[in-house]
Amino acid sequence: MGQVVVPLKSLHADIPVPAYAYEGDAGVDLRSASNLVLHPFERALVPCGISIALPQGYAGFVLPRSGLAAKHGISLVNAPGLIDSGYRGEIKAVLINLDPHESFEIKRGDRIAQLVVMQTPPVTLQVCEDLPETERGAGGFGSSGV
């Protein structure tokens, strides 16, 4: 698959635009465009300082950063956050502090989430009476073991 070009508008000259940390990474780091403190179990809509123009047939997915989740309990309320190809507003992340005891300070420019762009083919949902059988069937929510 060839490289996909996504036009990006930087809304704040002092905040670095998203970039891959390592060659082959799936996501680019999104940064905070504001300063804030997330207290235990508090959530906040955090602007990321960019707008993008995804090509039709693609979507953006905003995902948590594993280090923030593992070390500080910082995650996304709606993980993944979905960015449709027609959206042109500022990308924002709905962060939550899941640590029951410690507040977490976010400074302008901090890396707070990741953006993954994926191809999303059009789908036609076809109403039917019965679905094809599978070995799994309707088993879910731990049906294969925990």
Backbone as JSON, one array per atom type, in Angstrom:
{
  "sequence": "MGQVVVPLKSLHADIPVPAYAYEGDAGVDLRSASNLVLHPFERALVPCGISIALPQGYAGFVLPRSGLAAKHGISLVNAPGLIDSGYRGEIKAVLINLDPHESFEIKRGDRIAQLVVMQTPPVTLQVCEDLPETERGAGGFGSSGV",
  "N": [[0.86, -1.18, 0.0], [0.54, 2.22, -0.8], [1.91, 5.34, 0.42], [-0.18, 7.46, 2.34], [-1.27, 10.73, 2.02], [-2.0, 13.21, 4.29], [-3.46, 16.23, 4.68], [-2.56, 18.71, 7.06], [-3.37, 21.12, 9.45], [-1.73, 23.32, 11.48], [-2.62, 24.7, 14.51], [-1.39, 26.11, 16.46], [1.6, 27.62, 16.6], [3.69, 27.07, 18.37], [3.48, 24.48, 19.21], [4.67, 21.3, 18.55], [4.05, 19.54, 15.48], [2.22, 16.45, 14.99], [4.18, 13.46, 15.02], [5.88, 10.46, 14.05], [7.38, 8.37, 16.48], [9.17, 6.27, 16.12], [10.48, 4.51, 13.28], [8.16, 2.71, 11.4], [6.17, 2.76, 13.31], [2.68, 2.73, 14.21], [1.1, 4.81, 15.08], [0.94, 8.4, 15.46], [2.14, 10.83, 17.78], [-0.09, 12.81, 19.64], [-0.39, 16.1, 20.91], [-0.94, 18.15, 23.85], [-2.75, 21.19, 23.75], [-3.16, 22.85, 25.8], [-2.78, 23.82, 29.28], [-3.39, 21.9, 32.15], [-4.79, 20.3, 35.08], [-5.54, 17.06, 35.93], [-7.58, 15.7, 38.23], [-8.03, 12.89, 40.52], [-10.1, 10.54, 38.95], [-11.23, 12.46, 37.34], [-12.27, 13.92, 34.23], [-11.42, 15.43, 31.06], [-11.85, 17.45, 28.18], [-9.45, 17.77, 25.91], [-7.78, 19.97, 23.85], [-5.86, 19.4, 20.86], [-4.47, 20.99, 19.12], [-4.36, 20.78, 16.34], [-5.81, 20.43, 13.06], [-7.1, 18.17, 10.64], [-7.35, 16.86, 7.27], [-8.69, 14.19, 6.37], [-8.51, 11.78, 3.77], [-11.32, 10.69, 1.8], [-12.67, 7.55, 2.64], [-10.95, 6.93, 4.62], [-10.23, 6.93, 8.15], [-9.58, 8.47, 11.31], [-8.19, 7.36, 14.37], [-8.17, 8.01, 17.72], [-6.1, 7.14, 20.27], [-5.13, 5.84, 23.54], [-1.95, 6.61, 25.13], [0.36, 4.2, 25.89], [2.32, 4.36, 27.92], [1.47, 6.53, 29.54], [-0.91, 5.45, 30.49], [-0.06, 3.1, 31.87], [1.82, 4.07, 33.76], [0.64, 6.29, 35.02], [-2.13, 6.11, 35.04], [-3.62, 7.46, 33.14], [-5.97, 7.76, 30.65], [-8.2, 7.39, 27.81], [-11.56, 8.41, 27.66], [-13.37, 7.67, 25.65], [-12.16, 5.49, 24.14], [-11.41, 3.79, 21.21], [-11.24, 7.22, 20.09], [-13.1, 8.46, 17.41], [-12.37, 9.86, 14.26], [-13.96, 11.12, 11.63], [-13.74, 11.2, 8.01], [-14.84, 13.53, 6.95], [-14.66, 15.47, 8.92], [-13.43, 18.59, 10.0], [-12.65, 20.09, 12.14], [-10.83, 21.04, 15.17], [-8.75, 18.52, 16.47], [-9.43, 16.69, 19.37], [-8.89, 15.24, 22.61], [-10.48, 13.12, 24.89], [-9.56, 12.94, 27.9], [-9.0, 10.95, 30.86], [-8.36, 10.6, 34.33], [-7.54, 7.82, 35.9], [-6.3, 7.13, 38.21], [-6.71, 6.57, 41.62], [-5.69, 8.2, 43.65], [-3.72, 10.15, 42.95], [-3.3, 13.34, 41.44], [-2.84, 14.53, 38.07], [-0.66, 16.42, 36.17], [-0.9, 18.18, 33.16], [0.97, 19.63, 30.69], [1.13, 22.26, 28.29], [1.95, 21.15, 25.11], [2.72, 18.62, 25.93], [2.83, 15.12, 25.19], [-0.1, 13.4, 24.7], [-1.85, 11.52, 23.62], [-2.43, 9.16, 20.91], [-2.6, 9.16, 17.35], [-3.99, 7.16, 14.93], [-4.25, 6.43, 11.57], [-6.49, 4.86, 9.44], [-7.56, 2.81, 6.72], [-10.92, 2.74, 5.72], [-13.17, 0.89, 4.36], [-16.18, 1.35, 2.39], [-19.23, 0.04, 3.62], [-21.95, -2.11, 3.09], [-24.81, -2.8, 4.78], [-26.62, -5.69, 4.99], [-29.79, -6.74, 5.44], [-30.96, -9.76, 6.87], [-32.53, -12.94, 7.51], [-31.27, -15.06, 8.89], [-27.98, -15.65, 10.16], [-24.8, -16.76, 8.88], [-23.47, -19.8, 10.26], [-20.93, -20.17, 12.81], [-18.02, -21.53, 14.48], [-17.68, -20.23, 16.91], [-20.11, -18.92, 17.33], [-22.57, -17.21, 19.21], [-21.02, -16.64, 21.35], [-19.35, -14.56, 23.63], [-17.68, -11.94, 25.52], [-15.72, -13.11, 27.33], [-16.09, -15.77, 26.68], [-14.18, -17.47, 25.63], [-12.52, -17.99, 27.66], [-10.7, -16.73, 30.54]],
  "CA": [[0.0, 0.0, 0.0], [1.32, 3.45, -0.88], [1.78, 6.3, 1.51], [-1.35, 8.32, 2.3], [-0.95, 12.1, 2.41], [-3.08, 13.83, 5.05], [-3.22, 17.64, 4.97], [-2.64, 19.03, 8.48], [-3.29, 22.55, 9.78], [-1.27, 23.57, 12.83], [-3.38, 25.8, 15.09], [-0.52, 26.78, 17.43], [2.96, 27.51, 16.06], [4.65, 26.62, 19.38], [3.27, 23.06, 19.52], [5.15, 20.47, 17.43], [3.02, 18.75, 14.79], [2.38, 15.03, 15.28], [5.25, 12.76, 14.31], [6.16, 9.09, 14.5], [8.55, 8.29, 17.35], [10.08, 5.3, 15.52], [10.1, 4.02, 11.96], [7.26, 1.56, 11.48], [5.09, 2.98, 14.29], [1.35, 2.86, 13.64], [0.46, 6.06, 15.51], [1.71, 9.61, 15.73], [1.78, 11.39, 19.08], [-0.86, 14.06, 19.71], [0.06, 16.91, 22.05], [-1.91, 19.04, 24.48], [-2.67, 22.62, 23.42], [-3.49, 23.62, 27.0], [-2.29, 23.38, 30.59], [-4.48, 21.53, 33.06], [-4.54, 19.25, 36.07], [-6.62, 16.07, 36.04], [-7.65, 15.12, 39.57], [-8.49, 11.51, 40.45], [-11.38, 10.23, 38.31], [-11.71, 13.61, 36.57], [-12.05, 13.86, 32.79], [-11.35, 16.74, 30.42], [-11.72, 17.51, 26.73], [-8.17, 18.45, 25.74], [-7.48, 20.27, 22.45], [-4.55, 18.92, 20.42], [-3.79, 22.02, 18.35], [-4.29, 20.51, 14.9], [-6.96, 19.95, 12.28], [-6.62, 17.38, 9.5], [-8.3, 16.57, 6.19], [-8.52, 12.79, 5.99], [-9.13, 11.45, 2.49], [-12.5, 9.83, 1.87], [-12.27, 6.15, 2.73], [-10.03, 6.8, 5.75], [-10.69, 7.48, 9.42], [-8.55, 8.59, 12.33], [-8.55, 6.78, 15.65], [-7.39, 8.58, 18.81], [-5.86, 6.05, 21.21], [-4.3, 6.2, 24.69], [-0.52, 6.32, 25.11], [0.52, 3.11, 26.85], [3.12, 4.8, 29.07], [0.62, 7.33, 30.44], [-1.87, 4.55, 31.12], [0.61, 2.19, 32.8], [2.54, 4.76, 34.83], [-0.12, 7.36, 35.69], [-3.57, 5.88, 35.0], [-4.26, 8.41, 32.22], [-6.5, 7.07, 29.48], [-9.25, 8.1, 27.08], [-12.91, 7.98, 28.02], [-13.98, 7.04, 24.49], [-11.08, 4.88, 23.36], [-10.76, 4.9, 20.51], [-12.03, 8.33, 19.57], [-13.2, 8.33, 15.95], [-12.37, 11.08, 13.45], [-14.46, 10.82, 10.29], [-13.02, 11.9, 6.95], [-15.43, 14.84, 6.68], [-14.47, 16.4, 10.04], [-12.34, 19.54, 9.79], [-12.4, 20.85, 13.36], [-9.64, 20.68, 15.95], [-8.74, 17.2, 17.12], [-9.41, 16.78, 20.83], [-8.85, 13.96, 23.29], [-11.23, 13.11, 26.15], [-8.69, 12.24, 28.85], [-9.5, 10.66, 32.2], [-7.37, 10.16, 35.3], [-8.08, 6.66, 36.61], [-5.58, 6.93, 39.47], [-7.61, 6.97, 42.71], [-5.05, 9.03, 44.67], [-2.82, 11.19, 42.45], [-3.64, 14.23, 40.33], [-1.85, 14.48, 36.99], [-0.52, 17.7, 35.49], [-0.62, 18.16, 31.72], [1.49, 20.93, 30.24], [1.02, 22.56, 26.86], [3.01, 20.49, 24.35], [2.9, 17.23, 26.36], [2.21, 14.08, 24.36], [-1.22, 12.92, 25.52], [-2.6, 10.47, 22.95], [-1.89, 8.8, 19.61], [-3.53, 9.15, 16.22], [-3.76, 6.13, 13.92], [-5.1, 6.6, 10.39], [-6.74, 3.55, 8.83], [-8.51, 2.76, 5.62], [-12.24, 2.27, 6.15], [-13.96, 0.69, 3.14], [-17.63, 1.48, 2.57], [-19.89, -1.22, 3.96], [-23.39, -2.18, 2.92], [-25.43, -3.73, 5.73], [-27.68, -6.41, 4.3], [-30.71, -7.36, 6.39], [-31.24, -11.15, 6.55], [-33.25, -13.67, 8.56], [-30.32, -15.86, 9.65], [-26.57, -15.42, 9.88], [-24.04, -18.01, 8.71], [-22.98, -20.38, 11.51], [-19.49, -20.24, 13.06], [-17.69, -22.32, 15.66], [-17.85, -19.37, 18.08], [-21.52, -18.6, 17.52], [-22.87, -15.96, 19.91], [-20.16, -16.55, 22.54], [-18.58, -13.33, 23.77], [-17.45, -11.48, 26.89], [-15.02, -14.11, 28.12], [-16.51, -17.12, 26.34], [-13.01, -18.31, 25.3], [-11.72, -18.12, 28.88], [-10.11, -15.51, 31.07]],
  "C": [[0.9, 1.23, 0.0], [1.06, 4.36, 0.3], [0.56, 7.19, 1.29], [-0.94, 9.7, 2.79], [-2.18, 12.7, 3.09], [-2.73, 15.29, 5.3], [-3.47, 17.94, 6.45], [-2.48, 20.53, 8.65], [-2.87, 22.67, 11.24], [-1.97, 24.82, 13.36], [-2.57, 26.61, 16.09], [0.92, 26.56, 17.01], [3.96, 26.94, 17.06], [4.5, 25.14, 19.73], [3.74, 22.22, 18.33], [4.0, 19.67, 16.8], [3.27, 17.27, 15.09], [3.47, 14.39, 14.41], [5.37, 11.35, 14.87], [7.41, 9.11, 15.37], [9.61, 7.37, 16.75], [9.56, 4.88, 14.15], [9.24, 2.77, 12.13], [6.15, 1.7, 12.51], [3.76, 3.14, 13.57], [0.73, 4.22, 13.95], [1.45, 7.19, 15.67], [1.23, 10.18, 17.06], [1.02, 12.7, 18.92], [-0.43, 14.78, 20.99], [-1.06, 17.8, 22.59], [-1.67, 20.48, 24.04], [-3.02, 23.47, 24.63], [-2.81, 23.03, 28.23], [-3.48, 23.02, 31.45], [-4.0, 20.5, 34.06], [-5.77, 18.36, 36.09], [-6.55, 15.46, 37.43], [-8.17, 13.69, 39.46], [-9.93, 11.4, 39.93], [-12.0, 11.41, 37.55], [-11.4, 13.39, 35.1], [-12.04, 15.27, 32.23], [-11.22, 16.56, 28.91], [-10.51, 18.38, 26.42], [-7.9, 18.7, 24.25], [-6.05, 19.86, 22.1], [-3.84, 19.87, 19.46], [-3.63, 21.77, 16.87], [-5.67, 20.19, 14.34], [-6.38, 19.19, 11.1], [-7.74, 17.2, 8.49], [-8.04, 15.14, 5.72], [-9.16, 12.55, 4.63], [-10.38, 10.59, 2.71], [-12.04, 8.38, 1.83], [-11.25, 5.88, 3.83], [-10.67, 7.4, 6.99], [-9.49, 7.57, 10.36], [-9.07, 8.02, 13.64], [-7.61, 7.34, 16.72], [-7.32, 7.52, 19.91], [-5.02, 6.53, 22.39], [-2.82, 5.93, 24.41], [-0.27, 5.31, 26.23], [1.31, 3.53, 28.09], [2.32, 5.62, 30.06], [-0.36, 6.45, 31.18], [-1.2, 3.7, 32.2], [1.22, 2.91, 34.0], [1.69, 5.73, 35.64], [-1.63, 7.15, 35.69], [-4.32, 6.83, 34.09], [-4.69, 7.66, 30.97], [-7.51, 7.96, 28.77], [-10.6, 7.54, 27.48], [-13.52, 7.18, 26.87], [-12.91, 6.42, 23.59], [-11.62, 3.75, 22.5], [-11.75, 6.0, 20.17], [-11.98, 8.26, 18.05], [-13.22, 9.69, 15.28], [-12.79, 10.68, 12.05], [-13.75, 11.68, 9.25], [-13.58, 13.28, 6.65], [-15.22, 15.88, 7.76], [-13.26, 17.29, 9.79], [-12.02, 20.39, 11.02], [-11.13, 20.38, 14.06], [-9.8, 19.29, 16.55], [-8.61, 17.42, 18.62], [-9.41, 15.37, 21.4], [-9.61, 14.09, 24.61], [-10.44, 12.27, 27.15], [-9.4, 12.02, 30.18], [-8.34, 10.18, 33.07], [-7.99, 9.04, 36.13], [-7.33, 6.34, 37.9], [-6.46, 7.42, 40.62], [-7.01, 7.96, 43.7], [-4.3, 10.24, 44.14], [-3.43, 12.02, 41.33], [-2.53, 14.15, 39.3], [-1.85, 15.8, 36.24], [-0.17, 17.49, 34.02], [-0.19, 19.56, 31.32], [1.3, 21.04, 28.73], [2.22, 21.94, 26.13], [3.27, 19.06, 24.77], [2.21, 16.28, 25.39], [1.14, 13.39, 25.2], [-1.99, 11.76, 24.91], [-1.89, 10.14, 21.64], [-2.99, 8.85, 18.57], [-3.09, 8.09, 15.24], [-4.75, 6.38, 12.79], [-5.23, 5.25, 9.71], [-7.73, 3.69, 7.69], [-9.81, 2.15, 6.12], [-13.12, 2.1, 4.92], [-15.44, 0.89, 3.41], [-18.24, 0.09, 2.78], [-21.37, -1.09, 3.69], [-23.92, -3.22, 3.9], [-26.64, -4.36, 5.06], [-28.54, -7.14, 5.33], [-31.0, -8.79, 5.92], [-31.97, -11.79, 7.73], [-32.28, -14.43, 9.48], [-28.9, -15.51, 9.23], [-25.86, -16.75, 9.66], [-23.5, -18.49, 10.06], [-21.46, -20.3, 11.57], [-19.25, -21.11, 14.28], [-17.96, -21.52, 16.93], [-19.32, -19.11, 18.37], [-21.71, -17.26, 18.21], [-22.01, -15.78, 21.16], [-19.33, -15.27, 22.53], [-18.33, -13.04, 25.23], [-16.85, -12.57, 27.77], [-15.35, -15.54, 27.76], [-15.34, -18.04, 26.0], [-12.1, -18.5, 26.51], [-11.18, -16.78, 29.32], [-8.71, -15.76, 31.57]]
}
